[in-house]
């Protein structure tokens, strides 16, 4: 018979005793296909059944377990309210003071199961109802008349993620029936001694005790053990990526001596802040080595990341081309120095931006900074004409372009570089894993297959926990100092019903010579009834802002049109610019002091913070108005966080709490996580410990070829093989 087959972790669920095809279909809703999936279907919570107490001694607000006889039961139906089932329980005292009301909502069928005269035991939190103890939604079980009161002590029961058809109790029975047979097949990645030193169980012990703990202490210890294993596996994958990125292919050393450093700084329009200087020092050190730089540059909006990136790009252009790969410190000293007359006759650097408007903004900024210099700059975007694209591609391949700014168009197979030494990726999270990999592996025909240095920028500060996970293969630099004169932006939350008053206030500010952005979420009309850019512009131009020049900007416009509109806004020829989120990053208009965000509840927290960062870039006080209605708990949390916090790091922490960790090494950026115990990432000891142990493991065995690492190697490649080159560990 099918149910007599021995079970393995890969056995389909339909062959488990008591399941069959129909129930196996129901289990798909919980992503359970095999016995292994069932074993790793962890409890989401636990019920603690305490030692039995008399009703007179229970305390309001605490969990209690009581037993007694049901005196009365009734189903109560009230129009437009949930049905509820009530029962009156009396304990062994037999007195009025020994009675408790039990209440269940939407308890269909419970009136058939619980009848007066039954002896039951219930567990739940004690409240008060009409001066009498009450327990709402208690767990209950039938007890026999002969079972002596008080003989049941503390007991823990797992509560599982469930569905309507598959209750937690059903899941518990399924797992309990397979646990002993399956757990012995689970691979152990780490020696028992290693785990014991850190006060952890083995995986097998932890799996038994997370499903069937005898005490709360046991399930907490089991949970920490499994979290450590999960984090260790993840950090091992991160360590592998980091190790092989730095040690597989060499990079071109880009030595920036003091003379070149001075000439680069002379091109910049202002003196670097202390924070920028610290980051530049780290970048200079990284670029000077033969191992490719992999550095994450993070800082709040307006902190000056682009200038630091320009410094790195100029370092590539300043290193003499044709010196060839330098493999050794002595060679680097001889060939790395750049003569004054040969400055900017060097290698190439690319800046990859997620949107055309940001790429255009970067290109304009670099052109202005380097006007009249020997450095040749070009732009490559998808909307450019075919002839213009071909011209740029030809000059890139020839090496006559030093700095290229572009969008996804830079990733096209037709794009070839003569000697690409540095890639700057702006807002990396807006690119997929495959896209980021494509620019990193662009061939360098004159560089002998050398790997380019990588500098990743983000204007969304990253909490330490996320940096250690999603960006754990990168060195991290932080610009934690804003340029002098920057002021905190006043942020206000207003309901959509106050729109008329808000735009009346905007009109008074614009009349004083200030400028404003109005951001709307949609270009076209939709069933969601969102405000559109064209509709909002027309409404404002004819209504509250009729005395001012109201412009329009969105991503579907031609490149030349967008550039023309942004330039008119910079020159104060447009007073109010109605736009989509194309202005989210990179746009810099110091006279713009007001940001109104329509339907603010529809935007993500980091996006709201980025949009807010478009104002406050001058010396005048700036304002951000979040206009919309708080529809969900998440939207309430986002908007309140925006009002409460000005710091990008605080915003990022709140965003992480609201959105979740995301699939940290995969392609997803938010939502469901590949870590079952992601909440324990915030444990101050667990993640750092697992990271240290994983990195030490890879330092000692970079390809996990030691016999003791066989199971670990198999698990890492099985789970993270899509993000780690098999050649790295194969």
XYZ file of C-alpha atoms in Angstrom:
730
model
C 0.000 0.000 0.000
C 1.119 3.563 -0.706
C 0.907 4.599 2.938
C 3.274 1.790 3.938
C 6.168 3.116 1.859
C 9.168 4.373 3.869
C 9.174 8.155 3.946
C 12.054 10.318 2.750
C 12.430 14.086 2.678
C 11.575 14.010 -1.041
C 8.470 11.786 -0.741
C 5.409 13.570 -2.213
C 2.837 14.384 0.454
C 0.075 12.325 -1.161
C 1.902 9.145 -0.092
C 1.934 10.092 3.597
C -0.490 8.115 5.743
C -3.756 10.000 6.128
C -3.109 12.475 3.293
C -3.949 11.239 -0.214
C -4.320 13.311 -3.419
C -7.104 15.612 -2.178
C -5.360 16.725 0.996
C -2.036 16.917 -0.852
C -3.733 19.465 -3.107
C -4.827 21.463 -0.066
C -1.257 21.432 1.279
C -0.057 23.234 -1.852
C -1.648 26.385 -0.446
C 1.016 26.236 2.279
C 3.789 25.477 -0.268
C 4.076 21.945 1.091
C 4.753 19.399 -1.634
C 7.098 16.907 0.001
C 7.791 15.469 3.425
C 10.791 17.777 3.634
C 8.528 20.793 3.138
C 6.296 19.461 5.919
C 9.212 18.960 8.319
C 10.398 22.536 7.750
C 6.904 23.995 8.160
C 7.745 25.700 11.432
C 5.282 26.767 14.127
C 4.353 30.438 14.025
C 3.558 30.549 17.746
C 2.974 28.396 20.825
C 0.177 27.997 23.330
C 1.293 27.519 26.893
C -1.056 25.445 28.987
C -0.264 26.359 32.562
C -0.892 24.292 35.680
C -4.605 24.215 36.462
C -5.963 26.856 38.795
C -9.285 27.540 40.490
C -11.340 30.307 38.955
C -11.127 32.351 42.173
C -7.324 32.557 41.899
C -6.899 33.519 38.227
C -5.593 37.017 37.461
C -6.995 39.341 34.796
C -4.582 39.806 31.897
C -2.716 36.544 32.477
C -2.933 33.127 30.829
C -4.767 30.509 32.855
C -5.852 26.884 32.585
C -9.047 25.908 34.369
C -11.352 22.887 34.313
C -14.959 22.379 35.208
C -18.417 21.427 34.056
C -20.437 23.344 31.464
C -23.592 24.691 33.101
C -25.055 26.530 30.097
C -24.304 27.056 26.397
C -25.895 29.319 23.794
C -25.303 30.654 20.270
C -25.957 34.394 19.974
C -26.808 35.987 16.623
C -26.999 39.785 16.392
C -27.776 41.517 13.048
C -24.648 42.858 11.268
C -22.351 41.417 13.966
C -20.336 38.181 14.097
C -22.146 35.237 15.707
C -20.723 34.229 19.032
C -20.985 31.115 21.149
C -21.025 31.445 24.929
C -20.672 28.854 27.668
C -20.692 29.114 31.448
C -18.030 26.980 33.151
C -18.106 26.116 36.848
C -15.069 24.651 38.610
C -15.004 22.072 41.399
C -15.808 24.673 44.078
C -19.412 24.641 42.931
C -19.862 28.249 44.030
C -20.887 31.371 42.152
C -17.337 32.675 42.588
C -16.029 29.633 40.769
C -17.708 30.423 37.444
C -16.206 31.770 34.203
C -17.748 32.858 30.887
C -16.226 31.316 27.760
C -16.750 33.174 24.461
C -15.975 32.135 20.875
C -16.646 34.315 17.804
C -17.652 32.809 14.437
C -17.650 29.437 16.185
C -19.791 27.538 13.687
C -20.477 23.991 14.817
C -19.151 24.526 18.340
C -22.714 24.432 19.700
C -22.843 20.799 18.538
C -19.553 19.882 20.223
C -19.970 21.601 23.586
C -23.086 20.678 25.563
C -24.190 21.360 29.157
C -22.912 18.700 31.538
C -19.595 18.158 29.733
C -16.302 18.263 31.661
C -13.684 20.321 29.804
C -10.353 22.048 30.379
C -9.750 25.472 28.799
C -6.701 27.716 28.385
C -6.610 31.391 27.459
C -6.078 34.957 28.631
C -8.397 36.051 31.427
C -10.525 39.184 30.970
C -13.632 40.482 32.760
C -17.214 40.429 31.480
C -19.981 41.897 33.649
C -17.893 41.530 36.802
C -17.231 37.856 36.045
C -14.018 36.242 34.707
C -14.108 35.617 30.966
C -11.849 33.867 28.465
C -12.280 34.756 24.783
C -11.382 32.206 22.091
C -9.994 29.690 24.599
C -8.345 26.443 23.581
C -10.414 23.567 24.968
C -10.277 19.805 25.429
C -12.653 17.272 26.874
C -11.562 15.594 30.129
C -12.892 12.479 31.812
C -14.772 12.581 35.108
C -12.130 10.404 36.746
C -9.111 12.577 35.876
C -8.051 14.293 39.073
C -7.932 18.091 39.022
C -4.554 19.767 38.909
C -2.656 16.742 37.557
C -1.792 18.572 34.336
C 1.256 20.858 34.612
C 2.702 23.255 32.072
C 2.341 22.045 28.482
C 3.411 23.669 25.213
C 1.456 23.262 21.986
C 2.746 24.426 18.605
C 0.506 26.695 16.514
C 1.153 26.315 12.778
C 0.462 28.507 9.747
C -2.800 27.006 8.511
C -5.709 27.356 6.103
C -9.477 26.939 6.409
C -9.224 23.285 5.358
C -5.989 22.563 7.236
C -6.173 23.778 10.806
C -3.166 24.081 13.105
C -4.294 20.916 14.884
C -4.364 18.991 11.588
C -0.876 20.259 10.700
C 0.374 19.256 14.132
C -0.940 15.700 13.699
C 0.595 15.381 10.208
C 3.996 16.590 11.385
C 3.870 14.516 14.557
C 3.172 11.372 12.544
C 6.272 11.858 10.344
C 8.700 13.587 12.696
C 10.584 10.598 14.072
C 10.973 8.937 10.675
C 12.122 12.090 8.862
C 14.343 13.899 11.324
C 17.127 11.307 11.151
C 17.504 12.058 7.417
C 18.277 15.731 7.972
C 21.866 16.688 7.098
C 24.119 18.162 9.772
C 26.362 20.928 8.393
C 28.280 21.693 11.550
C 30.118 19.493 14.089
C 28.320 18.882 17.382
C 31.338 20.292 19.252
C 31.196 23.559 17.287
C 27.506 23.910 18.167
C 27.947 22.959 21.830
C 30.619 25.660 22.269
C 27.985 28.202 21.199
C 25.180 26.659 23.280
C 23.285 25.348 20.260
C 21.687 21.964 19.592
C 22.240 19.907 16.470
C 19.773 20.527 13.626
C 18.049 17.227 14.322
C 17.600 17.943 18.019
C 16.340 21.431 17.245
C 13.805 20.156 14.707
C 12.292 17.768 17.244
C 12.090 20.418 19.932
C 10.739 23.202 17.768
C 7.794 20.981 16.815
C 7.330 19.226 20.172
C 8.859 21.319 22.959
C 8.259 20.337 26.550
C 8.861 23.870 27.854
C 9.085 27.420 26.521
C 12.843 27.349 27.132
C 13.144 24.359 24.792
C 11.321 25.969 21.895
C 13.301 29.209 22.323
C 16.592 27.269 22.287
C 15.458 25.240 19.256
C 14.428 28.392 17.406
C 17.783 30.080 18.032
C 19.621 26.955 16.901
C 17.726 26.751 13.621
C 18.103 30.508 13.079
C 21.873 30.191 13.565
C 22.022 27.386 10.994
C 19.927 29.401 8.552
C 22.015 32.561 9.008
C 25.245 30.544 8.813
C 24.161 29.025 5.491
C 23.248 32.440 4.114
C 26.474 34.045 5.296
C 28.484 31.183 3.824
C 26.963 32.034 0.441
C 27.791 35.721 1.006
C 31.364 34.834 2.003
C 31.770 32.689 -1.123
C 30.579 35.541 -3.349
C 32.914 37.981 -1.634
C 35.965 35.700 -1.640
C 35.723 34.738 -5.290
C 34.827 38.252 -6.450
C 38.087 39.419 -4.903
C 40.270 36.464 -5.839
C 39.068 35.104 -9.196
C 40.129 37.693 -11.788
C 42.539 40.569 -11.065
C 41.650 44.214 -11.604
C 43.698 47.035 -13.099
C 45.453 48.896 -10.267
C 44.519 52.593 -10.451
C 47.172 54.392 -8.426
C 46.135 57.874 -7.371
C 49.259 59.625 -6.068
C 49.127 62.993 -4.311
C 49.689 64.916 -7.538
C 46.748 63.240 -9.299
C 44.647 63.592 -6.131
C 45.311 67.324 -6.162
C 44.351 67.704 -9.833
C 41.128 65.770 -9.339
C 40.156 67.897 -6.329
C 40.917 71.047 -8.328
C 38.142 70.059 -10.742
C 35.532 69.862 -7.981
C 33.425 72.980 -7.271
C 33.761 72.773 -3.489
C 35.887 71.307 -0.730
C 34.932 67.783 0.314
C 33.371 67.264 3.739
C 35.176 65.194 6.347
C 32.901 62.229 5.625
C 33.583 62.469 1.881
C 37.325 62.632 2.563
C 37.175 59.438 4.633
C 35.322 57.600 1.863
C 37.717 58.894 -0.810
C 40.659 57.591 1.236
C 39.079 54.102 1.325
C 38.376 54.208 -2.405
C 41.950 55.306 -3.226
C 43.282 52.354 -1.253
C 40.891 49.908 -2.956
C 41.628 51.174 -6.462
C 45.377 50.908 -5.965
C 45.264 47.135 -5.550
C 45.097 44.320 -8.063
C 42.010 42.893 -6.357
C 38.762 44.397 -7.660
C 37.085 46.935 -5.405
C 33.556 45.965 -4.348
C 32.378 48.870 -2.230
C 28.922 50.098 -1.248
C 28.695 53.865 -0.829
C 25.641 54.843 1.166
C 24.469 58.179 2.439
C 21.338 60.221 2.845
C 19.862 62.280 0.032
C 22.036 65.301 -0.697
C 25.088 64.010 1.174
C 27.400 64.240 -1.859
C 27.750 60.679 -3.125
C 27.931 61.716 -6.783
C 31.025 63.844 -6.180
C 32.754 60.894 -4.525
C 31.784 58.677 -7.458
C 33.198 61.290 -9.858
C 36.481 61.212 -7.946
C 36.691 57.436 -8.485
C 35.811 57.761 -12.187
C 38.478 60.408 -12.702
C 40.963 58.110 -10.988
C 40.298 55.576 -13.748
C 40.696 58.213 -16.459
C 43.890 59.489 -14.823
C 45.695 56.127 -14.883
C 47.686 55.900 -18.097
C 46.120 53.551 -20.613
C 48.375 50.999 -22.204
C 50.311 50.248 -19.033
C 48.689 46.808 -19.067
C 47.731 44.677 -16.104
C 49.971 45.374 -13.135
C 50.509 42.311 -10.970
C 52.566 43.241 -7.946
C 53.404 46.199 -5.790
C 56.771 46.985 -7.410
C 55.232 46.955 -10.867
C 52.476 49.216 -9.635
C 54.961 51.715 -8.246
C 56.855 51.872 -11.537
C 53.910 52.098 -13.896
C 51.093 53.544 -11.809
C 52.376 57.121 -11.497
C 50.769 59.504 -13.945
C 52.744 62.339 -15.481
C 51.135 65.758 -15.483
C 50.936 65.938 -19.259
C 49.383 62.490 -19.489
C 46.543 63.017 -17.033
C 43.150 61.866 -18.315
C 44.679 59.746 -21.076
C 43.695 56.642 -19.241
C 41.104 53.958 -18.743
C 37.321 54.089 -18.883
C 34.641 54.341 -16.214
C 30.899 53.727 -16.519
C 28.074 55.101 -14.395
C 24.928 52.970 -14.586
C 21.684 54.717 -13.561
C 18.218 53.122 -13.209
C 16.253 55.794 -15.114
C 16.881 57.983 -18.131
C 16.184 61.200 -16.265
C 18.749 60.289 -13.596
C 21.291 59.297 -16.253
C 20.657 62.602 -18.019
C 21.047 64.495 -14.726
C 24.361 62.760 -13.989
C 25.580 63.466 -17.525
C 24.716 67.169 -17.277
C 26.408 67.417 -13.859
C 29.605 65.751 -15.083
C 29.682 67.834 -18.271
C 29.452 71.052 -16.262
C 32.107 69.979 -13.764
C 34.534 68.903 -16.458
C 33.796 71.529 -19.095
C 36.919 72.336 -21.099
C 38.892 69.416 -19.676
C 40.521 66.566 -21.581
C 38.091 64.016 -20.162
C 35.538 62.919 -22.764
C 32.022 62.187 -21.422
C 29.085 60.584 -23.231
C 25.506 59.491 -22.517
C 23.875 56.264 -23.689
C 20.152 55.626 -23.132
C 17.465 53.532 -24.773
C 15.534 56.476 -26.212
C 18.487 57.847 -28.195
C 18.389 57.512 -31.965
C 20.033 54.529 -33.659
C 22.794 56.627 -35.305
C 23.601 58.412 -32.062
C 23.788 55.115 -30.188
C 26.053 53.616 -32.822
C 28.370 56.619 -32.640
C 28.679 56.326 -28.855
C 29.270 52.563 -29.051
C 31.993 53.049 -31.674
C 33.831 55.673 -29.614
C 33.541 53.496 -26.493
C 35.127 50.557 -28.288
C 37.897 52.788 -29.630
C 38.581 54.223 -26.183
C 37.953 57.874 -27.107
C 35.236 58.124 -24.434
C 36.586 58.114 -20.876
C 33.403 58.427 -18.810
C 30.119 56.931 -20.000
C 26.801 57.532 -18.242
C 23.902 55.323 -19.182
C 20.858 53.262 -18.328
C 20.150 49.605 -19.078
C 21.334 50.439 -22.619
C 24.903 49.999 -21.322
C 24.123 46.332 -20.708
C 23.401 45.604 -24.373
C 25.615 42.983 -25.958
C 26.605 45.461 -28.676
C 28.265 47.753 -26.113
C 32.026 47.082 -25.967
C 34.650 48.912 -23.933
C 38.273 49.491 -24.890
C 39.422 49.335 -21.253
C 36.712 49.443 -18.598
C 38.417 49.849 -15.221
C 35.557 51.076 -12.992
C 31.780 50.668 -12.860
C 29.611 52.889 -10.647
C 26.087 51.529 -10.102
C 23.613 54.092 -8.802
C 20.659 52.790 -6.806
C 21.696 49.138 -7.236
C 18.430 47.830 -5.747
C 16.580 49.087 -8.845
C 18.494 46.627 -11.021
C 17.899 42.893 -11.057
C 20.582 40.386 -10.088
C 21.160 39.473 -13.747
C 21.539 43.117 -14.808
C 24.063 43.877 -12.074
C 26.032 40.800 -13.076
C 26.020 41.821 -16.756
C 27.780 45.152 -16.206
C 30.294 43.573 -13.819
C 31.338 41.029 -16.432
C 31.579 43.351 -19.457
C 34.636 42.234 -21.489
C 37.666 44.516 -21.605
C 39.509 43.723 -24.791
C 42.567 45.839 -23.991
C 42.565 44.921 -20.321
C 43.326 41.260 -20.801
C 40.053 40.098 -19.269
C 40.554 42.098 -16.095
C 37.628 42.600 -13.709
C 36.449 46.208 -13.286
C 36.390 47.848 -9.867
C 32.799 48.255 -8.617
C 31.365 51.176 -6.627
C 27.697 50.815 -5.715
C 25.792 53.912 -4.576
C 22.488 54.186 -2.766
C 20.657 57.200 -1.421
C 18.598 54.901 0.788
C 20.726 54.338 3.888
C 20.853 50.672 4.785
C 20.487 49.374 8.349
C 23.498 47.410 9.578
C 21.471 44.190 9.641
C 20.482 44.467 5.977
C 23.985 45.547 4.961
C 25.375 42.361 6.537
C 22.904 40.218 4.616
C 21.816 41.632 1.268
C 25.098 43.530 0.774
C 27.378 41.335 2.847
C 29.769 40.703 -0.046
C 30.596 44.428 -0.291
C 32.776 46.727 1.794
C 30.577 49.513 3.162
C 31.344 53.236 3.294
C 28.954 55.745 4.830
C 28.708 59.483 4.209
C 27.097 60.522 7.483
C 27.605 64.266 7.143
C 25.502 66.672 5.099
C 27.056 69.675 3.342
C 27.005 72.940 5.343
C 23.741 74.899 5.358
C 21.322 71.992 4.824
C 18.118 72.307 6.898
C 15.636 69.732 8.140
C 12.603 69.496 5.862
C 9.288 70.103 7.627
C 6.988 67.167 6.807
C 3.212 67.264 7.214
C 0.510 64.644 6.675
C -2.832 65.895 5.319
C -5.996 64.059 4.197
C -7.105 64.376 0.593
C -10.062 66.467 1.777
C -7.628 69.302 2.594
C -6.236 69.488 -0.968
C -7.770 72.914 -1.655
C -6.198 74.444 1.457
C -2.814 72.860 0.709
C -2.626 74.279 -2.804
C -3.783 77.665 -1.529
C -0.777 77.624 0.798
C 1.495 76.484 -2.072
C 0.318 79.508 -4.079
C 1.405 81.892 -1.294
C 4.883 80.340 -1.208
C 5.293 80.387 -4.990
C 4.198 84.028 -5.017
C 7.243 84.707 -2.802
C 9.511 83.323 -5.539
C 9.844 79.720 -4.392
C 9.210 76.678 -6.598
C 7.315 73.448 -5.964
C 7.077 69.848 -7.114
C 3.759 67.996 -7.220
C 4.219 64.230 -7.535
C 1.390 61.979 -8.702
C 1.503 58.185 -9.095
C 0.000 57.720 -12.563
C 0.417 58.862 -16.158
C -2.824 57.342 -17.489
C -6.356 57.005 -16.173
C -7.007 53.683 -14.403
C -9.684 51.788 -12.529
C -7.964 52.784 -9.288
C -9.063 56.390 -9.849
C -5.588 57.755 -9.217
C -4.748 61.322 -10.104
C -2.751 61.607 -13.338
C 0.009 64.051 -14.243
C -1.887 65.679 -17.111
C -5.160 65.879 -15.182
C -3.474 67.313 -12.095
C -1.516 69.862 -14.124
C -4.669 71.045 -15.889
C -6.627 71.229 -12.625
C -3.919 73.236 -10.854
C -3.265 75.527 -13.831
C -6.945 76.405 -14.115
C -7.591 76.505 -10.368
C -5.474 77.373 -7.320
C -2.251 77.949 -9.318
C -3.770 79.789 -12.281
C -1.456 82.756 -11.768
C 1.685 80.623 -12.109
C 3.456 78.519 -14.725
C 2.690 74.842 -14.110
C 4.858 72.336 -15.992
C 4.502 68.628 -16.707
C 7.107 65.843 -16.649
C 6.933 62.050 -16.948
C 9.036 59.143 -18.122
C 7.383 58.620 -21.510
C 8.532 61.976 -22.827
C 11.428 62.103 -25.270
C 14.855 62.698 -23.755
C 15.205 66.153 -25.295
C 11.768 67.166 -24.013
C 12.549 66.066 -20.451
C 15.896 67.833 -20.489
C 14.272 71.000 -21.821
C 11.569 70.957 -19.118
C 14.052 70.334 -16.293
C 16.295 73.128 -17.568
C 13.317 75.544 -17.663
C 12.482 74.538 -14.081
C 16.100 75.164 -12.982
C 16.014 78.589 -14.656
C 12.756 79.450 -12.798
C 10.770 79.582 -16.047
C 8.419 76.980 -14.528
C 7.025 77.664 -11.041
C 5.401 74.315 -10.232
C 6.396 71.018 -11.809
C 3.813 68.216 -11.824
C 5.669 64.942 -12.301
C 5.702 61.209 -11.732
C 8.473 59.549 -9.754
C 10.969 60.210 -12.576
C 12.234 62.997 -10.294
C 12.784 60.543 -7.426
C 16.572 60.625 -7.474
C 19.319 62.883 -8.747
C 17.292 66.001 -9.601
C 18.869 69.079 -7.994
C 17.032 72.431 -8.050
C 18.061 74.501 -4.981
C 15.176 77.007 -5.345
C 12.542 74.222 -5.125
C 11.334 74.288 -1.507
C 7.967 72.515 -1.612
C 7.167 68.866 -2.349
C 3.498 67.816 -2.479
C 2.972 64.067 -2.894
C -0.518 63.084 -4.061
C -1.858 59.642 -3.022
C 1.097 59.412 -0.628
C -0.304 56.192 0.830
C 0.504 54.408 -2.438
C 4.255 55.003 -2.286
C 6.877 52.971 -0.456
C 8.681 54.504 2.495
C 12.120 54.708 0.888
C 10.527 56.206 -2.222
C 8.753 58.855 -0.141
C 12.052 59.721 1.529
C 13.786 59.967 -1.861
C 11.072 62.264 -3.181
C 11.298 64.445 -0.082
C 15.020 64.748 -0.762
C 14.348 66.704 -3.960
C 13.689 69.778 -1.796
C 15.811 71.241 0.961
C 18.805 71.492 -1.356
C 19.241 75.239 -0.906
C 19.429 77.515 2.135
C 15.664 78.210 2.406
C 13.334 76.295 4.719
C 11.663 73.484 2.759
C 8.432 71.526 3.187
C 7.043 68.127 2.219
C 3.264 67.622 2.218
C 2.009 64.018 2.175
C -1.468 64.304 0.721
C -3.617 61.198 0.907
C -5.681 58.827 2.984
C -4.239 56.123 5.206
C -5.881 53.001 3.816
C -4.004 50.164 5.512
C -1.888 49.529 8.604
C 1.240 49.548 6.452
C 0.374 52.874 4.831
C -0.346 54.389 8.246
C 3.030 53.181 9.517
C 4.844 54.538 6.435
C 3.302 57.990 6.539
C 3.725 58.368 10.278
C 7.378 57.337 9.962
C 7.894 60.063 7.357
C 6.489 62.719 9.680
C 8.453 61.449 12.674
C 11.885 60.836 11.127
C 14.170 63.022 9.019
C 17.132 60.633 9.102
C 17.420 58.274 6.176
C 18.816 55.595 8.482
C 15.752 55.759 10.725
C 13.527 55.659 7.658
C 15.393 52.603 6.390
C 14.938 50.785 9.693
C 11.205 51.487 9.670
C 11.001 50.388 6.036
C 12.728 47.126 6.907
C 10.239 46.447 9.708
C 7.243 47.166 7.468
C 8.325 45.439 4.231
C 10.322 42.507 5.544
C 13.801 41.392 4.613
C 13.093 40.206 1.062
C 14.841 37.294 -0.609
C 18.238 38.503 0.414
C 20.443 36.707 -2.088
C 17.762 36.265 -4.727
C 16.025 38.539 -7.180
C 13.189 39.824 -4.975
C 13.632 43.083 -3.102
C 10.867 42.934 -0.522
C 7.951 40.944 0.794
C 8.306 37.258 1.542
C 11.686 36.270 2.894
C 13.907 33.290 2.268
C 14.715 33.320 5.987
C 12.205 31.641 8.299
C 13.673 33.398 11.335
C 14.261 36.838 9.801
C 13.071 38.602 12.959
C 16.090 37.169 14.789
C 18.392 39.017 12.389
C 17.975 41.902 14.817
C 19.478 39.819 17.621
C 22.740 41.658 18.478
C 24.686 38.388 18.785
C 23.196 35.759 16.482
C 23.827 37.273 13.036
C 27.341 38.605 13.824
C 28.285 35.191 15.253
C 27.011 33.295 12.218
C 28.728 35.771 9.881
C 32.069 35.428 11.659
C 31.868 31.627 11.653
C 30.865 31.489 7.969
C 33.631 33.845 6.834
C 36.208 31.907 8.864
C 34.998 28.699 7.209
C 35.431 30.117 3.695
C 38.804 31.661 4.544
C 40.030 28.192 5.534
C 38.279 26.283 2.718
C 37.338 28.702 -0.136
C 35.670 26.005 -2.257
C 34.263 23.880 0.552
C 36.184 20.880 -0.729
C 37.142 19.522 2.692
C 35.333 16.257 3.437
C 33.824 17.759 6.584
C 32.102 20.433 4.464
C 30.397 18.061 2.016
C 26.865 18.552 3.338
C 27.383 22.306 3.719
C 28.645 22.586 0.147
C 25.666 20.633 -1.186
C 23.207 22.794 0.772
C 24.791 26.117 -0.259
C 24.801 25.207 -3.943
C 21.291 23.776 -3.708
C 19.854 26.935 -2.209
C 22.036 29.704 -3.621
C 23.407 28.193 -6.829
C 21.578 30.807 -8.920
C 23.555 33.636 -7.296
C 26.934 31.934 -6.879
C 28.917 30.866 -9.924
C 29.305 27.110 -9.826
C 32.785 27.659 -11.242
C 33.677 29.476 -8.041
C 33.073 26.415 -5.909
C 33.048 23.616 -8.450
